[in-house]
Coordinates of C-alpha atoms in Angstrom, one line a residue:
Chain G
X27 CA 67.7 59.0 156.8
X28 CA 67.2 58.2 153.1
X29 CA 64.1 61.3 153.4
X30 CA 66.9 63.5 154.2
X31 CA 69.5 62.4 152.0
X32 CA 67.1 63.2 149.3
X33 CA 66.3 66.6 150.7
X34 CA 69.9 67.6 151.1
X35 CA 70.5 66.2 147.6
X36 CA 68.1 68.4 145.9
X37 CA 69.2 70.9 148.2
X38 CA 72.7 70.7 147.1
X39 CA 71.7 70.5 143.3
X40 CA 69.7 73.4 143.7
X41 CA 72.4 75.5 145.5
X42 CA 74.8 74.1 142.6
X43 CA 72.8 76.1 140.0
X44 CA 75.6 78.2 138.3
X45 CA 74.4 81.9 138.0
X46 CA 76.1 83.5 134.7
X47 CA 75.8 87.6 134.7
X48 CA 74.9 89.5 131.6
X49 CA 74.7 93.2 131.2
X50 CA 72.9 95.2 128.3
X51 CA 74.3 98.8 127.3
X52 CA 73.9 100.9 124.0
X53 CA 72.1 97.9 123.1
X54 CA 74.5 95.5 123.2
X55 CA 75.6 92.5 125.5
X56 CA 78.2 92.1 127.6
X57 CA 80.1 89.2 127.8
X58 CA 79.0 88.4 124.0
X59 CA 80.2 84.8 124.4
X60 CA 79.1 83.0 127.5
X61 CA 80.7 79.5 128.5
X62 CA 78.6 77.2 130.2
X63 CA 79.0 73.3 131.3
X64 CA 77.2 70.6 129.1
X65 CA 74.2 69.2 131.0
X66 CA 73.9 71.4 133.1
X67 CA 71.5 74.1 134.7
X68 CA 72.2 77.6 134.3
X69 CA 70.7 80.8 135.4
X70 CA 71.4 83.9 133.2
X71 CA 71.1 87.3 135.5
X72 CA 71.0 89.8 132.9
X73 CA 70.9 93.4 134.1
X74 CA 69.5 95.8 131.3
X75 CA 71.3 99.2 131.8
X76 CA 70.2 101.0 128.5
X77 CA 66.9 103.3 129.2
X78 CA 65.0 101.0 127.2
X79 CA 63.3 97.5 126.7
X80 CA 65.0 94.7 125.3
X81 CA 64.0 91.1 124.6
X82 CA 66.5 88.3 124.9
X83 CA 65.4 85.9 122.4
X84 CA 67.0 82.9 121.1
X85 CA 65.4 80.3 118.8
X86 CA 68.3 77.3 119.6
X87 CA 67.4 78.2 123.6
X88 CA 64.0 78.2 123.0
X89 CA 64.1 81.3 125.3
X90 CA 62.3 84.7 124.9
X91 CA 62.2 86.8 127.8
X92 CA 61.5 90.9 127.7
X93 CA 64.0 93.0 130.2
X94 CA 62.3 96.3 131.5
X95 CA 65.1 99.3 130.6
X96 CA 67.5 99.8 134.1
X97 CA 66.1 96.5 135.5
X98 CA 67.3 93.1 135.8
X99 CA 65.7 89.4 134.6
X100 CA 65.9 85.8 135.2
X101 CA 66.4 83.1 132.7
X102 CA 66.6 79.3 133.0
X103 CA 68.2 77.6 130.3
X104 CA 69.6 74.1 130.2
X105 CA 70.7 71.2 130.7
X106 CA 72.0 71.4 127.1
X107 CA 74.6 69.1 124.9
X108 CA 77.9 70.5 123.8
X109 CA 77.0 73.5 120.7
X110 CA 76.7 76.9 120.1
X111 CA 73.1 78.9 120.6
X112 CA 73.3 82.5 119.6
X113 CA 71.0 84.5 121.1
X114 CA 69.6 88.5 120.1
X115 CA 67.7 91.3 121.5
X116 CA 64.6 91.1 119.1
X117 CA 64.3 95.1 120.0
X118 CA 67.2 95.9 118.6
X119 CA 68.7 92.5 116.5
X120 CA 70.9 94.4 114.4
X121 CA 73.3 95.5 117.0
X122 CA 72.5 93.1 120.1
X123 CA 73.5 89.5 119.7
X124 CA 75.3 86.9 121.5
X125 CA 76.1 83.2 121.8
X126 CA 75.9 80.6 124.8
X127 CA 78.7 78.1 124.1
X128 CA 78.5 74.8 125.8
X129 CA 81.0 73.0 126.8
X130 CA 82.1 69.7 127.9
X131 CA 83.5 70.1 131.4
Chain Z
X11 CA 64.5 99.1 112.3
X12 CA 61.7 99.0 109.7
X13 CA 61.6 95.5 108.7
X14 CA 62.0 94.2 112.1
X15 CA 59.2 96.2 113.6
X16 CA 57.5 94.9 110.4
X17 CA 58.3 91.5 111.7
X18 CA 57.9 91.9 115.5
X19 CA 54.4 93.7 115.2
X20 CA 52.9 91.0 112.6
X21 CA 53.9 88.0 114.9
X22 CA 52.0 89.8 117.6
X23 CA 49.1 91.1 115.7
X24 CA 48.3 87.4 113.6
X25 CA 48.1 85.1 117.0
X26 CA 45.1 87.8 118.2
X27 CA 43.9 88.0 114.6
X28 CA 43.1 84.6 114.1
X29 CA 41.6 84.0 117.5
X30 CA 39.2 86.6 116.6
X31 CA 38.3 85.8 113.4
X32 CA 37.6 82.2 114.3
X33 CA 35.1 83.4 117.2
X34 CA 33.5 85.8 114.9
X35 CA 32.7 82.9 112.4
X36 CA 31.6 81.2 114.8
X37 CA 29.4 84.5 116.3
X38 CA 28.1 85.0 112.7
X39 CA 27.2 81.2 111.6
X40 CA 25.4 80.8 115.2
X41 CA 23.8 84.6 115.1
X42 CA 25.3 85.3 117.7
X43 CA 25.2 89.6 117.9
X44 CA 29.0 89.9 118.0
X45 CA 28.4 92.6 121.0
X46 CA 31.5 90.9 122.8
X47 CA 34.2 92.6 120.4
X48 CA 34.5 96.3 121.0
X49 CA 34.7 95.6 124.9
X50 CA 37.0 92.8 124.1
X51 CA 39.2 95.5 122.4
X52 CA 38.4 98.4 124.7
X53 CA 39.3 96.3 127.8
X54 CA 42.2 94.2 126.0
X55 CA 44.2 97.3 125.1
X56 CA 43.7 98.7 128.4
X57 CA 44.9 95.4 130.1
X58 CA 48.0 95.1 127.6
X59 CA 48.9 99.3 128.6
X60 CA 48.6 98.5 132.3
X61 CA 50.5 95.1 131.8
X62 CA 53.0 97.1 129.9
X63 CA 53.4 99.9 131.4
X64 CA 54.3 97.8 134.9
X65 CA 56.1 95.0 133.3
X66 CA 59.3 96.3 135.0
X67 CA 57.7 95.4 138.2
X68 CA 55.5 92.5 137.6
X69 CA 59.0 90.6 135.9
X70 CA 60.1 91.2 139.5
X71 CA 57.4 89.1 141.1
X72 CA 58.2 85.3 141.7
X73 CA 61.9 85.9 142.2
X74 CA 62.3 87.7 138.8
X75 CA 60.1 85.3 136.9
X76 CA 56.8 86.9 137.2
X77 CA 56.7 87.9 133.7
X78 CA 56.7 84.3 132.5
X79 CA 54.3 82.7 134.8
X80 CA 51.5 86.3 134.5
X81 CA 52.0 84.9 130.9
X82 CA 51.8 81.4 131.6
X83 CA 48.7 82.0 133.4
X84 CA 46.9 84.1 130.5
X85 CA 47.6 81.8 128.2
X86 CA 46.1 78.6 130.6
X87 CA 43.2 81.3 130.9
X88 CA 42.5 81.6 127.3
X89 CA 42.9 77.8 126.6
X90 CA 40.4 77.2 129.1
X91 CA 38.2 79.7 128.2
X92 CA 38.0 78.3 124.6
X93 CA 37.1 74.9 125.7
X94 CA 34.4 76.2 128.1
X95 CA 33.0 78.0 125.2
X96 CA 33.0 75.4 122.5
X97 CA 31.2 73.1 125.3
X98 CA 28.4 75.0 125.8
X99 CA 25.1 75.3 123.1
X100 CA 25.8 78.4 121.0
X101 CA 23.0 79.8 122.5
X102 CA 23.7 79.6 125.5
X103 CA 24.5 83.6 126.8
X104 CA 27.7 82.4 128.3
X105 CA 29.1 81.8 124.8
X106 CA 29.8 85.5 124.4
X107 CA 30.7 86.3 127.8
X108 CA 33.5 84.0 126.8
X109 CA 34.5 85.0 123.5
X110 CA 35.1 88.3 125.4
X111 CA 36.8 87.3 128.1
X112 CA 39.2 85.0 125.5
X113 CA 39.8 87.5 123.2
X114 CA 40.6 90.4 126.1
X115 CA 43.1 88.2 127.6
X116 CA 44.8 87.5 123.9
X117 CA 44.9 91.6 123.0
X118 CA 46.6 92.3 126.2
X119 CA 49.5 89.7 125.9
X120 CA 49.8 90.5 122.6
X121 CA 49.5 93.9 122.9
X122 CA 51.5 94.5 125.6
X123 CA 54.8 93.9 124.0
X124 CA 53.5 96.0 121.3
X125 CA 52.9 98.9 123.9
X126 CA 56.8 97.6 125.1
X127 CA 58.4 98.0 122.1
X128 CA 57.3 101.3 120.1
X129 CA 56.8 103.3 124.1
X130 CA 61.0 101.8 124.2
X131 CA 61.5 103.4 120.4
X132 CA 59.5 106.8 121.3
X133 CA 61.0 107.3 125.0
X134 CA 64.5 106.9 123.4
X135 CA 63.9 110.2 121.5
X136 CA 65.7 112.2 123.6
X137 CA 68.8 109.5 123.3
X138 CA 68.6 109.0 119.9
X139 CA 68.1 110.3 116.5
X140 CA 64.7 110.8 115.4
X141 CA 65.2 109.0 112.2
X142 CA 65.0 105.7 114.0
X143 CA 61.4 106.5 115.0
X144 CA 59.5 107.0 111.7
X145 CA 60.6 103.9 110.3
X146 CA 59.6 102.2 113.3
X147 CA 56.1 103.2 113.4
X148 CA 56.0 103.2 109.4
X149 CA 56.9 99.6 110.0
X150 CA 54.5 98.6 113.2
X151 CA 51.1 100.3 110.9
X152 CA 52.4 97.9 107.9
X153 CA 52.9 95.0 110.0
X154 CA 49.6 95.7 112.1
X155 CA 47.7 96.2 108.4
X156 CA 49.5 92.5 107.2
X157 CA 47.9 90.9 110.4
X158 CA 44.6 92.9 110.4
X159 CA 44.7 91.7 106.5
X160 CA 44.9 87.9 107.3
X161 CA 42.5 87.9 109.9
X162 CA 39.5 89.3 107.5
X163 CA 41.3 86.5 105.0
X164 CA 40.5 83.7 107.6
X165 CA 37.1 85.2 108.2
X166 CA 35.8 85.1 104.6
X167 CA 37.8 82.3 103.9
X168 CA 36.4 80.1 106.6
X169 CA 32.7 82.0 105.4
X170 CA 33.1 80.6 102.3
X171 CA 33.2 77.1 103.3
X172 CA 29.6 75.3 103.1
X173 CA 28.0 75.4 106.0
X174 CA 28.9 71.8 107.5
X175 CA 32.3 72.2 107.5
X176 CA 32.2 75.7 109.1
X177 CA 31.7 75.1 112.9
X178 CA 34.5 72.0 112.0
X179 CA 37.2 74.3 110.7
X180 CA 37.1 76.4 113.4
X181 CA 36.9 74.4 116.2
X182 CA 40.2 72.9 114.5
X183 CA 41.7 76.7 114.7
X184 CA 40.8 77.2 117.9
X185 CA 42.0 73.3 119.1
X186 CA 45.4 74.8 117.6
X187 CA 45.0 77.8 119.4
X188 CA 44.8 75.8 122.6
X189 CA 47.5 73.4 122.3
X190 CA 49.8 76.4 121.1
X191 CA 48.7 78.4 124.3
X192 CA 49.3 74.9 126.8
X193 CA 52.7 74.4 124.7
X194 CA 53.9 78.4 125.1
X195 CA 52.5 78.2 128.6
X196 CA 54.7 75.1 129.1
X197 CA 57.8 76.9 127.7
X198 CA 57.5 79.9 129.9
X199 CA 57.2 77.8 133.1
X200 CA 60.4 75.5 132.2
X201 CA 61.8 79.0 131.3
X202 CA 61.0 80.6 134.6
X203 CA 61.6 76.9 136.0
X204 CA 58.4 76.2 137.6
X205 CA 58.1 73.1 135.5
X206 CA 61.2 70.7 134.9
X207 CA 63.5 70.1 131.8
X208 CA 62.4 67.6 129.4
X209 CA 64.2 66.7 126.5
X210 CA 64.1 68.1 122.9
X211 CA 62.1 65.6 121.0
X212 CA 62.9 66.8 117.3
X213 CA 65.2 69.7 115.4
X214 CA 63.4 70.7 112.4
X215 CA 65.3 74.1 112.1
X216 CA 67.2 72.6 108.7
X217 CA 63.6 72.2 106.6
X218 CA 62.0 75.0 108.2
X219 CA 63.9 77.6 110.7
X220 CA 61.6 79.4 113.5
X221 CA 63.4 82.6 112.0
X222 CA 61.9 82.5 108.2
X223 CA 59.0 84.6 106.8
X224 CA 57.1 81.0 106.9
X225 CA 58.8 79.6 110.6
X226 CA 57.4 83.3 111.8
X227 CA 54.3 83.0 110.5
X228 CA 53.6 78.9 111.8
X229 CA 55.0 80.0 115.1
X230 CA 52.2 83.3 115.3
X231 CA 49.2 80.8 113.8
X232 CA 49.5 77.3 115.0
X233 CA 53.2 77.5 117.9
X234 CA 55.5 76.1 115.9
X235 CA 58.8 75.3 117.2
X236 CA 62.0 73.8 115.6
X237 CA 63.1 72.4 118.8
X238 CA 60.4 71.6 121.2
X239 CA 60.9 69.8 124.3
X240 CA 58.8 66.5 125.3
X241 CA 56.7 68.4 127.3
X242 CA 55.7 70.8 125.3
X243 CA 55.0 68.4 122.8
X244 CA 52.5 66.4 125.2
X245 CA 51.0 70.3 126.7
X246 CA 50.0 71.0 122.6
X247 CA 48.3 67.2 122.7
X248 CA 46.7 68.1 125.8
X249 CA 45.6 71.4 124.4
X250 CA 44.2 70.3 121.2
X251 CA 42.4 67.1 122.7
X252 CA 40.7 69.2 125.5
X253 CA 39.0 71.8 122.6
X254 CA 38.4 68.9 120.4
X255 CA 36.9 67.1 123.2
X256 CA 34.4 70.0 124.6
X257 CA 33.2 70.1 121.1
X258 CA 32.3 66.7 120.8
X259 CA 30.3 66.9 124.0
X260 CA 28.6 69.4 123.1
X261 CA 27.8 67.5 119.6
X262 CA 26.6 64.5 121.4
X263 CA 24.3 66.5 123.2
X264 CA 23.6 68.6 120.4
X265 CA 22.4 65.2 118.5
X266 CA 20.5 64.2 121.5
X267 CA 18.5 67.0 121.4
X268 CA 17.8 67.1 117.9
X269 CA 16.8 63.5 118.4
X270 CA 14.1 63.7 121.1
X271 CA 13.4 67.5 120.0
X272 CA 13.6 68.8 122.9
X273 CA 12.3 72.2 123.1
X274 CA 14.3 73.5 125.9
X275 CA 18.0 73.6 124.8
X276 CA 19.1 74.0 128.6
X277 CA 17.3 70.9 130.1
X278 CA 19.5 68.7 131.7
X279 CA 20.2 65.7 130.0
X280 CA 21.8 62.5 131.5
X281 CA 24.0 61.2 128.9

């Protein structure tokens, strides 16, 4: 009983994950600002539709991923206290940047 | 466009550079022939084409994470490697079997991002205007020449030294090199989350952000990180006490040799 309330529970948290969609195009992304809860688990789906590479970097995320032109990627990031954390496209930083903002829920 | 590929080529070039120069130190003060490097670098920028040119799938793999754990697992590879190799007598053949297998692994990770972003700049020709692409390459040959630069620097530099403190210094590089490959390795799985979330131990990014000239440069040479997480704290340890730890071994039995002169360096000794 306790077995599989402990299953179902990391089941459920698991399930819970929120999944936040990000697009790239004319090297640029889209939403700029992204919301998230504090402390909590979140998986980025960002879907590169320019022709060519990007990498999503972000030195507050510690996160640094490269996305293959028309394809998609998979970060983790969090859980995370209330802030901001920008984050760029090292390939093209001038143009490409963005923030996650945390907040308390 | 010019400064960052600068930037962005340097960062890649100086984590390769110093692993080399370290190992061919230690392949010069050992006489070792160092036969290992040009099919290190013939088979390391073949690996980092063919791991860049299918990158779009291989990020597929694992769910979409494949891209962090094929890293993950290069950079355990060369970690491993590296203690295996500073273990073993320097004359032992295996030595430079290793060296090349270390290095070949390092050229195509780093490489392959290389490969990533000037093949992005060049295929966007047709999109863009040419302009963009000269100062690109301009900048990746300056930033490659930088990193080239620094690893002769380390190479005489570490020559210089007298001869004790030699084999010493660069078994501290390449212990740094290992715990920064265990800590990066870390980050990638938590990233691809393989490995849990631990907390952030420190923030250092006030006295010295990961985004300066210097931050760049600590974070290509030795991993640093303004905000690094509990594990990856305890994966650098790990990483740094396992090279460290070969290396006395291999003294001790080194010393144990010299003591009973034993003529055959591959005798098996019970220590």
């Amino acid at each position: 009983m306790a077995l599989s309330l402990v299953l179902f529970g990391s089941h459920a948290a698991f399930a819970a994950t929120p999944v936040i969609k990000i697009k790239i195009q004319d090297h640029l992304f889209f939403p700029e600002i992204i919301e998230i809860p504090a402390y909590t688990k979140v998986k980025l789906l960002i879907n590169n539709l320019d022709p060519t590479a990007e990498e999503f970097e972000s030195y507050e995320l510690n996160r640094e991923k490269i996305i293959s032109g028309n394809r998609k990627a998979i970060i983790f990031i969090g859980p995370l206290p209330p802030g901001e954390y920008p984050f760029f496209g090292e390939f093209y930083p001038k143009t490409a940047q963005g923030k996650v903002v945390v907040v308390e829920q | 466009m010019f400064l960052n590929s600068v930037i962005l080529i340097l960062q890649e070039i100086l984590e390769a550079a110093l692993l080399v120069s370290v190992l061919l130190v230690l392949s010069k003060h050992h006489g070792i022939k160092p036969i290992w490097l040009l099919p290190a670098i013939i088979i390391g920028v073949t690996g980092a084409l063919i791991f860049a040119i299918n990158m779009a799938q291989i990020s597929e793999w694992f769910d979409y994470v494949g891209q962090e754990v094929m890293n993950a697992f290069m950079q355990l590879a060369i970690l491993f490697f590296l203690s295996f190799l500073t273990a073993l007598h320097p004359k032992n053949r295996w030595v430079s079997i290793f060296m090349l297998i270390t290095t070949s692994l390092a050229l195509t990770r780093e490489g392959s991002e290389i490969f990533i972003y000037i093949g992005g700049v060049i295929g966007q020709a047709p999109y863009i205007q040419s302009t963009h692409i000269q100062p690109t390459l301009t900048g990746a040959g300056i930033g490659a020449g930088i990193g080239v630069s620094v690893g002769v620097l380390i190479y005489y530099g570490l020559l210089g030294l007298s001869s004790r403190y030699i084999v010493a210094s660069s078994v501290l590089l390449l212990a740094l090199v290992g715990g920064n490959m265990a800590s990066q390795a870390t980050l990638l799985l938590t990233q691809a989350d393989w490995l849990p979330y631990s907390q952030i131990l420190w923030n250092s990014s006030a006295l010295l952000p990961e985004n300066s000239i210097f931050g760049h440069l600590l974070y290509a040479l030795v991993g640093y990180e303004a905000t690094p997480s509990l594990f990856q704290v305890i994966s650098y340890v790990c990483g740094i006490l396992l090279v460290y730890l070969c290396w006395c071994f291999n003294l001790s039995r080194i010393d144990h040799q010299a003591k009973y002169k034993s003529p055959d360096i591959n005798v098996h000794i019970n220590i």
